[in-house]
PDB file of N, CA and C in Angstrom:
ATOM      1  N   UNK A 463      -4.997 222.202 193.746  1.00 49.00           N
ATOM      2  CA  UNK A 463      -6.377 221.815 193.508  1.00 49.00           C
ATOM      3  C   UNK A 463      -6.772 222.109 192.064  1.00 49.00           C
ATOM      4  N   UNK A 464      -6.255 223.570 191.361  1.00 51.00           N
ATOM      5  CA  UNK A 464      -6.491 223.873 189.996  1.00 51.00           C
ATOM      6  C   UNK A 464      -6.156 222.260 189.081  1.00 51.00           C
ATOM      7  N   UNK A 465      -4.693 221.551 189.288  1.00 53.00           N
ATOM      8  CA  UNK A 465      -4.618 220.653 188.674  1.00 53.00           C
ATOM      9  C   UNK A 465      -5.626 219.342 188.537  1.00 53.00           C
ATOM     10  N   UNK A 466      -6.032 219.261 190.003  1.00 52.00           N
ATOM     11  CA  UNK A 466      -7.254 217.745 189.895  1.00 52.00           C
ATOM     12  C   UNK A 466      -8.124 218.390 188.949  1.00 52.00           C
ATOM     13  N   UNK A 467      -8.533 219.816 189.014  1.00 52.00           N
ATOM     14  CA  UNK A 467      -9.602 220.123 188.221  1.00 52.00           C
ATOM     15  C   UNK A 467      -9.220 219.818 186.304  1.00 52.00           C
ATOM     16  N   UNK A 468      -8.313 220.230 186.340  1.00 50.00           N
ATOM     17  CA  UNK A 468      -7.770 220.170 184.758  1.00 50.00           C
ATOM     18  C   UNK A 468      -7.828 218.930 184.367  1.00 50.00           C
ATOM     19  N   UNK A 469      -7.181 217.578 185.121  1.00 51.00           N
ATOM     20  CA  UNK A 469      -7.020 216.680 184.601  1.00 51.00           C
ATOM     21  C   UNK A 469      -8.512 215.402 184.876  1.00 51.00           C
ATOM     22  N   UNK A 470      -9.168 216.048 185.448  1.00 52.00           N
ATOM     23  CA  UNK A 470     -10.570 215.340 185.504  1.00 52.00           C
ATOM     24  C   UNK A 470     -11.168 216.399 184.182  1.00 52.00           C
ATOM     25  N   UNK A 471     -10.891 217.068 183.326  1.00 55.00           N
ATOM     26  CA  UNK A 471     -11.789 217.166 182.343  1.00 55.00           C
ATOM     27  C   UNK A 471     -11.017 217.141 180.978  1.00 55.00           C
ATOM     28  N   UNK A 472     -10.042 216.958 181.166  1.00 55.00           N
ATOM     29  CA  UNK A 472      -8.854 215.648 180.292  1.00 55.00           C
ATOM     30  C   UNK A 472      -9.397 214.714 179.716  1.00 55.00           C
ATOM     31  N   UNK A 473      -9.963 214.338 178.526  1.00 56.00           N
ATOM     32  CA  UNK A 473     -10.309 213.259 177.464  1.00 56.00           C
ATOM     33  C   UNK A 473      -9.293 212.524 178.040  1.00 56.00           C
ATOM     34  N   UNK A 474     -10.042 210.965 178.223  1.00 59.00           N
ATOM     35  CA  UNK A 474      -8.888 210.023 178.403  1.00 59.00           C
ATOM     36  C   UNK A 474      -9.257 208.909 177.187  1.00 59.00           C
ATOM     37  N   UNK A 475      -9.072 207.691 177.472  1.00 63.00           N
ATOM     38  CA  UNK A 475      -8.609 206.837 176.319  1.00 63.00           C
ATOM     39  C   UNK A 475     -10.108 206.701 175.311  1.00 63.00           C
ATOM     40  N   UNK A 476     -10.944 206.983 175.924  1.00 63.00           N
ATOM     41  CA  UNK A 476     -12.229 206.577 175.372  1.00 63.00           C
ATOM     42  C   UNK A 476     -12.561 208.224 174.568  1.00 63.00           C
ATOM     43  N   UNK A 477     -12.042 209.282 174.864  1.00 66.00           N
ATOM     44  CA  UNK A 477     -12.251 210.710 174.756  1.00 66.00           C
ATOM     45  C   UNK A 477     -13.524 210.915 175.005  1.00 66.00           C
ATOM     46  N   UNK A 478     -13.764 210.299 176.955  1.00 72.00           N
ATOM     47  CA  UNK A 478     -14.388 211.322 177.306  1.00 72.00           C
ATOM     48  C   UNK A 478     -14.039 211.778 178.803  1.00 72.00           C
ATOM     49  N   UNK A 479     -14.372 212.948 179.115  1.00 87.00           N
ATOM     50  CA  UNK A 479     -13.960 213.250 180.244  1.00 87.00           C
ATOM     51  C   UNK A 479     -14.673 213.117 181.608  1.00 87.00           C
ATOM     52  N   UNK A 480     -14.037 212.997 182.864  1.00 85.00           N
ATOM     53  CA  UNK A 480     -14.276 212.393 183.845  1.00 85.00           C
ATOM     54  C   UNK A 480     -15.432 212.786 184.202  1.00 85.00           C
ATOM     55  N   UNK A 481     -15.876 214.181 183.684  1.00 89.00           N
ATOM     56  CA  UNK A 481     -16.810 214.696 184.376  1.00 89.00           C
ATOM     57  C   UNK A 481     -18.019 213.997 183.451  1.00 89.00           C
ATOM     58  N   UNK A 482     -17.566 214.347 182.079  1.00 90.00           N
ATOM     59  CA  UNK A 482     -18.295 213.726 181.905  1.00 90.00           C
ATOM     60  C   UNK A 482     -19.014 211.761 182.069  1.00 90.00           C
ATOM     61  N   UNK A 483     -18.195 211.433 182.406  1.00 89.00           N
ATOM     62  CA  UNK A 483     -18.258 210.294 182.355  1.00 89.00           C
ATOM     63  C   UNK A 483     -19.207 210.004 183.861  1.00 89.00           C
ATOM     64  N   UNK A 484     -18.534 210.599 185.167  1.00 92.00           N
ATOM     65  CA  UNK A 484     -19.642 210.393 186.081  1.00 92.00           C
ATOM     66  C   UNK A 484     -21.447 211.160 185.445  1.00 92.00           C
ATOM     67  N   UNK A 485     -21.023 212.369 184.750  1.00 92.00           N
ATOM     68  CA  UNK A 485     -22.578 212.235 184.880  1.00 92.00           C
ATOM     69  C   UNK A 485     -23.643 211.204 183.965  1.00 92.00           C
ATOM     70  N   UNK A 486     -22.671 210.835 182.825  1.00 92.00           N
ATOM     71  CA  UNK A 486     -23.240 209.576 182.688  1.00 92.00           C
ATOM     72  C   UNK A 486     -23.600 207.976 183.140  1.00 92.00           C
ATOM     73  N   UNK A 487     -22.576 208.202 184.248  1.00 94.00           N
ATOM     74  CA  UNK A 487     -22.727 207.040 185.643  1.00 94.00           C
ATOM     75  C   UNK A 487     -23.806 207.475 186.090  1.00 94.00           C
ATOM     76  N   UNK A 488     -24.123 209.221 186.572  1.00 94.00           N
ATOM     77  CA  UNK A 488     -25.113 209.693 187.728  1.00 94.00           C
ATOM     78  C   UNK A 488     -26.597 208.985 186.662  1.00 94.00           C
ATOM     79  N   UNK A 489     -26.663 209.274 185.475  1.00 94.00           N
ATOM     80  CA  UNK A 489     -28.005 209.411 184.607  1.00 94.00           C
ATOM     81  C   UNK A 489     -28.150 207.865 185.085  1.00 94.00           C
ATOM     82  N   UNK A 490     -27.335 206.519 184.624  1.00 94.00           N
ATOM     83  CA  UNK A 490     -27.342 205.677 184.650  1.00 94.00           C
ATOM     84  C   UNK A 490     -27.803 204.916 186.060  1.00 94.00           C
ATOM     85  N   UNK A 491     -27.505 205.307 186.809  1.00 95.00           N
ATOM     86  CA  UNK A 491     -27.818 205.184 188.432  1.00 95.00           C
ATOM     87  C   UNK A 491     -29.593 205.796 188.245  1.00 95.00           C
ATOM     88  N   UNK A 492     -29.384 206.716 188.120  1.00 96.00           N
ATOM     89  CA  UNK A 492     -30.907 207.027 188.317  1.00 96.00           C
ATOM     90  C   UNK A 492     -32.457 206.004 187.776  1.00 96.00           C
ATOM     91  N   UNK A 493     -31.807 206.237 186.565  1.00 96.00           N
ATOM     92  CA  UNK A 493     -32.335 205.189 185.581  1.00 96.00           C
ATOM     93  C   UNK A 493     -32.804 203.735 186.470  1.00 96.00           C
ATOM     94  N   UNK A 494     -31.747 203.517 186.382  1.00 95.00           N
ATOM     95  CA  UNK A 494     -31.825 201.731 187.702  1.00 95.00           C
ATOM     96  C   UNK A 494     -32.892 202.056 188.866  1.00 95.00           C
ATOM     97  N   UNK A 495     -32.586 203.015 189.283  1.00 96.00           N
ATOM     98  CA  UNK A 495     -33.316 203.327 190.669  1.00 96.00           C
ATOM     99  C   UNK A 495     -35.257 203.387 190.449  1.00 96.00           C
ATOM    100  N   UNK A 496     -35.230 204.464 188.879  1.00 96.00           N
ATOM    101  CA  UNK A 496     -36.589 204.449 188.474  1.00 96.00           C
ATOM    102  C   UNK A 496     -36.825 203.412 188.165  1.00 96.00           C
ATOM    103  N   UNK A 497     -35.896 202.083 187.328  1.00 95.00           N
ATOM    104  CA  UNK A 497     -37.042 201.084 186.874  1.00 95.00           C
ATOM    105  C   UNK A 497     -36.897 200.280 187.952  1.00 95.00           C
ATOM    106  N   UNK A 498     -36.350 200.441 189.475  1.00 94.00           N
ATOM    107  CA  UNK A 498     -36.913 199.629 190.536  1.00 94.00           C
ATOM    108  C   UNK A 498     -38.124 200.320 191.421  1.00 94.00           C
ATOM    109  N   UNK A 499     -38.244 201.404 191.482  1.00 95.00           N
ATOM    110  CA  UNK A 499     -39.120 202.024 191.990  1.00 95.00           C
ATOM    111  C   UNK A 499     -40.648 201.512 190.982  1.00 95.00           C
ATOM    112  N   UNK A 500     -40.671 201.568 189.517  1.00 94.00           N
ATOM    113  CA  UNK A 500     -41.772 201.337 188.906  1.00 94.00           C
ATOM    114  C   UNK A 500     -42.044 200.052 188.973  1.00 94.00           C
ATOM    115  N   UNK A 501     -41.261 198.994 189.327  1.00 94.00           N
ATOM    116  CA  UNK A 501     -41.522 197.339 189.212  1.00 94.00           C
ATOM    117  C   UNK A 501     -42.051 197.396 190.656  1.00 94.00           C
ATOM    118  N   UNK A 502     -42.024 197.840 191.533  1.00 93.00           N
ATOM    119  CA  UNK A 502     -41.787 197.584 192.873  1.00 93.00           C
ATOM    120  C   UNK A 502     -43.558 198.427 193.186  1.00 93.00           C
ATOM    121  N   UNK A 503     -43.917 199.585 192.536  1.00 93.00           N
ATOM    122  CA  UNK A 503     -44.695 200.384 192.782  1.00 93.00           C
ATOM    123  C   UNK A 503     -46.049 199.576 192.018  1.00 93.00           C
ATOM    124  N   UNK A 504     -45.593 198.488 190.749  1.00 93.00           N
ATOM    125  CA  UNK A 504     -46.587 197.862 190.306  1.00 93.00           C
ATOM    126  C   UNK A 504     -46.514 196.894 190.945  1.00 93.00           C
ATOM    127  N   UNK A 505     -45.938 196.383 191.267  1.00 91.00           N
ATOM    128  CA  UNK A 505     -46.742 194.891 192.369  1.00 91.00           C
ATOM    129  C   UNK A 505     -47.301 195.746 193.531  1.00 91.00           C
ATOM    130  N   UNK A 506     -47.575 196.485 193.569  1.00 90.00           N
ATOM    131  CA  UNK A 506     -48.678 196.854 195.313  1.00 90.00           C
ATOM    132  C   UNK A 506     -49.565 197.330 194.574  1.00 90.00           C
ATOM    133  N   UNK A 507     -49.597 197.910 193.367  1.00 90.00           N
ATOM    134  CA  UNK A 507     -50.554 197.945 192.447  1.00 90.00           C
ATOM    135  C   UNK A 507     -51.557 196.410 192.020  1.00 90.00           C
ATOM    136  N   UNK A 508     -50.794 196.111 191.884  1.00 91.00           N
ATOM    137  CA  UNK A 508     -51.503 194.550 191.527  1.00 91.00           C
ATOM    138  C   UNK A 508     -51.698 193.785 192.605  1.00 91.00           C
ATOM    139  N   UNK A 509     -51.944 193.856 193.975  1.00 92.00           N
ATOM    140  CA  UNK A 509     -52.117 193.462 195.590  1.00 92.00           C
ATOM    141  C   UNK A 509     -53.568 193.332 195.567  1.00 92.00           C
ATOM    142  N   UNK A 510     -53.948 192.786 196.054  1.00 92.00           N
ATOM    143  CA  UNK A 510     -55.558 192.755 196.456  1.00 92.00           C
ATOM    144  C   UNK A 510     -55.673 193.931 197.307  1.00 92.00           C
ATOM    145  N   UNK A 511     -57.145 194.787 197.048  1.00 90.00           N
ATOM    146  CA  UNK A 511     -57.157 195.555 198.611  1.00 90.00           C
ATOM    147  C   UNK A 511     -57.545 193.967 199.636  1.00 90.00           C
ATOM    148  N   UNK A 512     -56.784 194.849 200.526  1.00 93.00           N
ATOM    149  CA  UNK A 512     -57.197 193.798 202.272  1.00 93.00           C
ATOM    150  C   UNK A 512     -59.218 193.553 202.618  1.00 93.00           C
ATOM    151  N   UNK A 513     -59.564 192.922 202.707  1.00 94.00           N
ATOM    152  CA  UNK A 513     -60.476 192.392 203.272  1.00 94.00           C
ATOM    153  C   UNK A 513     -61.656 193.965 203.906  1.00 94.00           C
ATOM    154  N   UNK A 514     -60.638 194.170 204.990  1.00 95.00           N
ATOM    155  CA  UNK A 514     -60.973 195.042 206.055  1.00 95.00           C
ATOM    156  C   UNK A 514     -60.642 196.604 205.417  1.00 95.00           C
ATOM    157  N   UNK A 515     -59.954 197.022 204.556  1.00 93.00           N
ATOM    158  CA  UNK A 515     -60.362 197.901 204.100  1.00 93.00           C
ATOM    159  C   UNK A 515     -61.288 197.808 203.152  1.00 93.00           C
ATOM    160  N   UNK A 516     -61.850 196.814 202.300  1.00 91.00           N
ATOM    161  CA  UNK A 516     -62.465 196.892 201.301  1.00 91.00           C
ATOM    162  C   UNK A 516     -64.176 197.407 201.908  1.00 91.00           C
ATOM    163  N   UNK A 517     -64.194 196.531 203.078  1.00 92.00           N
ATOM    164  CA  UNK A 517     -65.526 196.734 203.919  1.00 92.00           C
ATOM    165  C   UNK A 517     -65.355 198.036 204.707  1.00 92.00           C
ATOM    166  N   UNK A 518     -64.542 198.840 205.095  1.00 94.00           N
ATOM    167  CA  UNK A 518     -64.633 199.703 205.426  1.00 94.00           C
ATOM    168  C   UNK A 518     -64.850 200.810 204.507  1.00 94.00           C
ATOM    169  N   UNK A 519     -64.422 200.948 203.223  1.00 92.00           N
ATOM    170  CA  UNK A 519     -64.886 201.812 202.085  1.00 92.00           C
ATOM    171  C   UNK A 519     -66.072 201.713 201.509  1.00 92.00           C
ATOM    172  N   UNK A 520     -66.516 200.353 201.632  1.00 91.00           N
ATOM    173  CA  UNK A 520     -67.964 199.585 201.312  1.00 91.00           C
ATOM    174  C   UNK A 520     -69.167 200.766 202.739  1.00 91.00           C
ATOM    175  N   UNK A 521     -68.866 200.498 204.069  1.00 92.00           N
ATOM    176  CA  UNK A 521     -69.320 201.236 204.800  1.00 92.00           C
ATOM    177  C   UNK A 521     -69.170 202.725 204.661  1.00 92.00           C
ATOM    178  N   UNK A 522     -68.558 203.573 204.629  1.00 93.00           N
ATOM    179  CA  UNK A 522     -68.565 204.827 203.946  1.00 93.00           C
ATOM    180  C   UNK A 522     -69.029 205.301 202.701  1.00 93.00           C
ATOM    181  N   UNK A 523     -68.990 204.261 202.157  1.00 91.00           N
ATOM    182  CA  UNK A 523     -69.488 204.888 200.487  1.00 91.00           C
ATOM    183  C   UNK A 523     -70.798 204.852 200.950  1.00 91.00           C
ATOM    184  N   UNK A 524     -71.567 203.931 201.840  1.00 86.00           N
ATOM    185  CA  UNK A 524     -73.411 203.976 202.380  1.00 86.00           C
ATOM    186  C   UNK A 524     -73.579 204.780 203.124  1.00 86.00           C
ATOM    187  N   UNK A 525     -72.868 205.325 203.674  1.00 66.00           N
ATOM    188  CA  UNK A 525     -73.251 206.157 205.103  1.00 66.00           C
ATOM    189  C   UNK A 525     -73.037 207.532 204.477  1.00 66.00           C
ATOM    190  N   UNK A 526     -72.068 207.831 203.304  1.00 55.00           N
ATOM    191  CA  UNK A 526     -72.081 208.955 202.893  1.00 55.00           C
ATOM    192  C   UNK A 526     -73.406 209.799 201.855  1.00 55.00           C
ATOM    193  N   UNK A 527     -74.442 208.927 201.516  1.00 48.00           N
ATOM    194  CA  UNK A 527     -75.452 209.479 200.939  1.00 48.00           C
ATOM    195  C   UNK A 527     -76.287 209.526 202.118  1.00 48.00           C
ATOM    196  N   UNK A 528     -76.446 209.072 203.563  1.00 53.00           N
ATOM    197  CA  UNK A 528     -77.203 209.184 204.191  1.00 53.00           C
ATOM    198  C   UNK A 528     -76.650 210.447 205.069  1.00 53.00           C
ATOM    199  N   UNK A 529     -75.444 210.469 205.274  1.00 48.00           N
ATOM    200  CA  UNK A 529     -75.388 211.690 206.218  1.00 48.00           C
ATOM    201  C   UNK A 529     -76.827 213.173 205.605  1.00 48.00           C
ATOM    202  N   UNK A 530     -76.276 213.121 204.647  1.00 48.00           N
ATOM    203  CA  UNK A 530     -77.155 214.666 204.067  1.00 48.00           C
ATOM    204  C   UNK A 530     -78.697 214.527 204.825  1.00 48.00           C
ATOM    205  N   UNK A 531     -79.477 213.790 204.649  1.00 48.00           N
ATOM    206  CA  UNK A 531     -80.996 213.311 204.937  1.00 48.00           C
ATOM    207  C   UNK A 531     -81.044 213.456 206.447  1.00 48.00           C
ATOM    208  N   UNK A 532     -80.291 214.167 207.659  1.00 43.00           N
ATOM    209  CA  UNK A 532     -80.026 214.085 208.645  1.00 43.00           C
ATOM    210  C   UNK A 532     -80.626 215.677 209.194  1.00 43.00           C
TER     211      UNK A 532
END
């Protein structure tokens, strides 16, 4: 097992090593993942609110200055 370890941090043709090289795969992966999460998180951003919630926040925002006067 000592040997897999040695030769995964072995410069290979590019001089860099394996380890390093996945964690520049891992950064790279991540990366992808955030700019689908942010494209994906702005279109529901940019969604209309629904109808039926809009009137239901419309109804609470009135009823909430009247509760107190009670």
């Amino acid at each position: 097992m000592a040997k897999d370890e040695d030769t995964q941090s072995l410069p290979e043709k590019d001089g860099k090593s394996a380890i390093t090289r996945d964690k520049l795969e891992q950064s790279a992966r991540r990366e992808a993942l955030g700019t689908g999460l942010r494209l994906a998180y702005q279109k529901v951003l940019n969604e209309p609110v629904p109808e039926e919630f809009s009137a239901l926040l419309n109804r609470l925002s009135g009823t909430e200055g009247e509760s107190g006067d009670d």
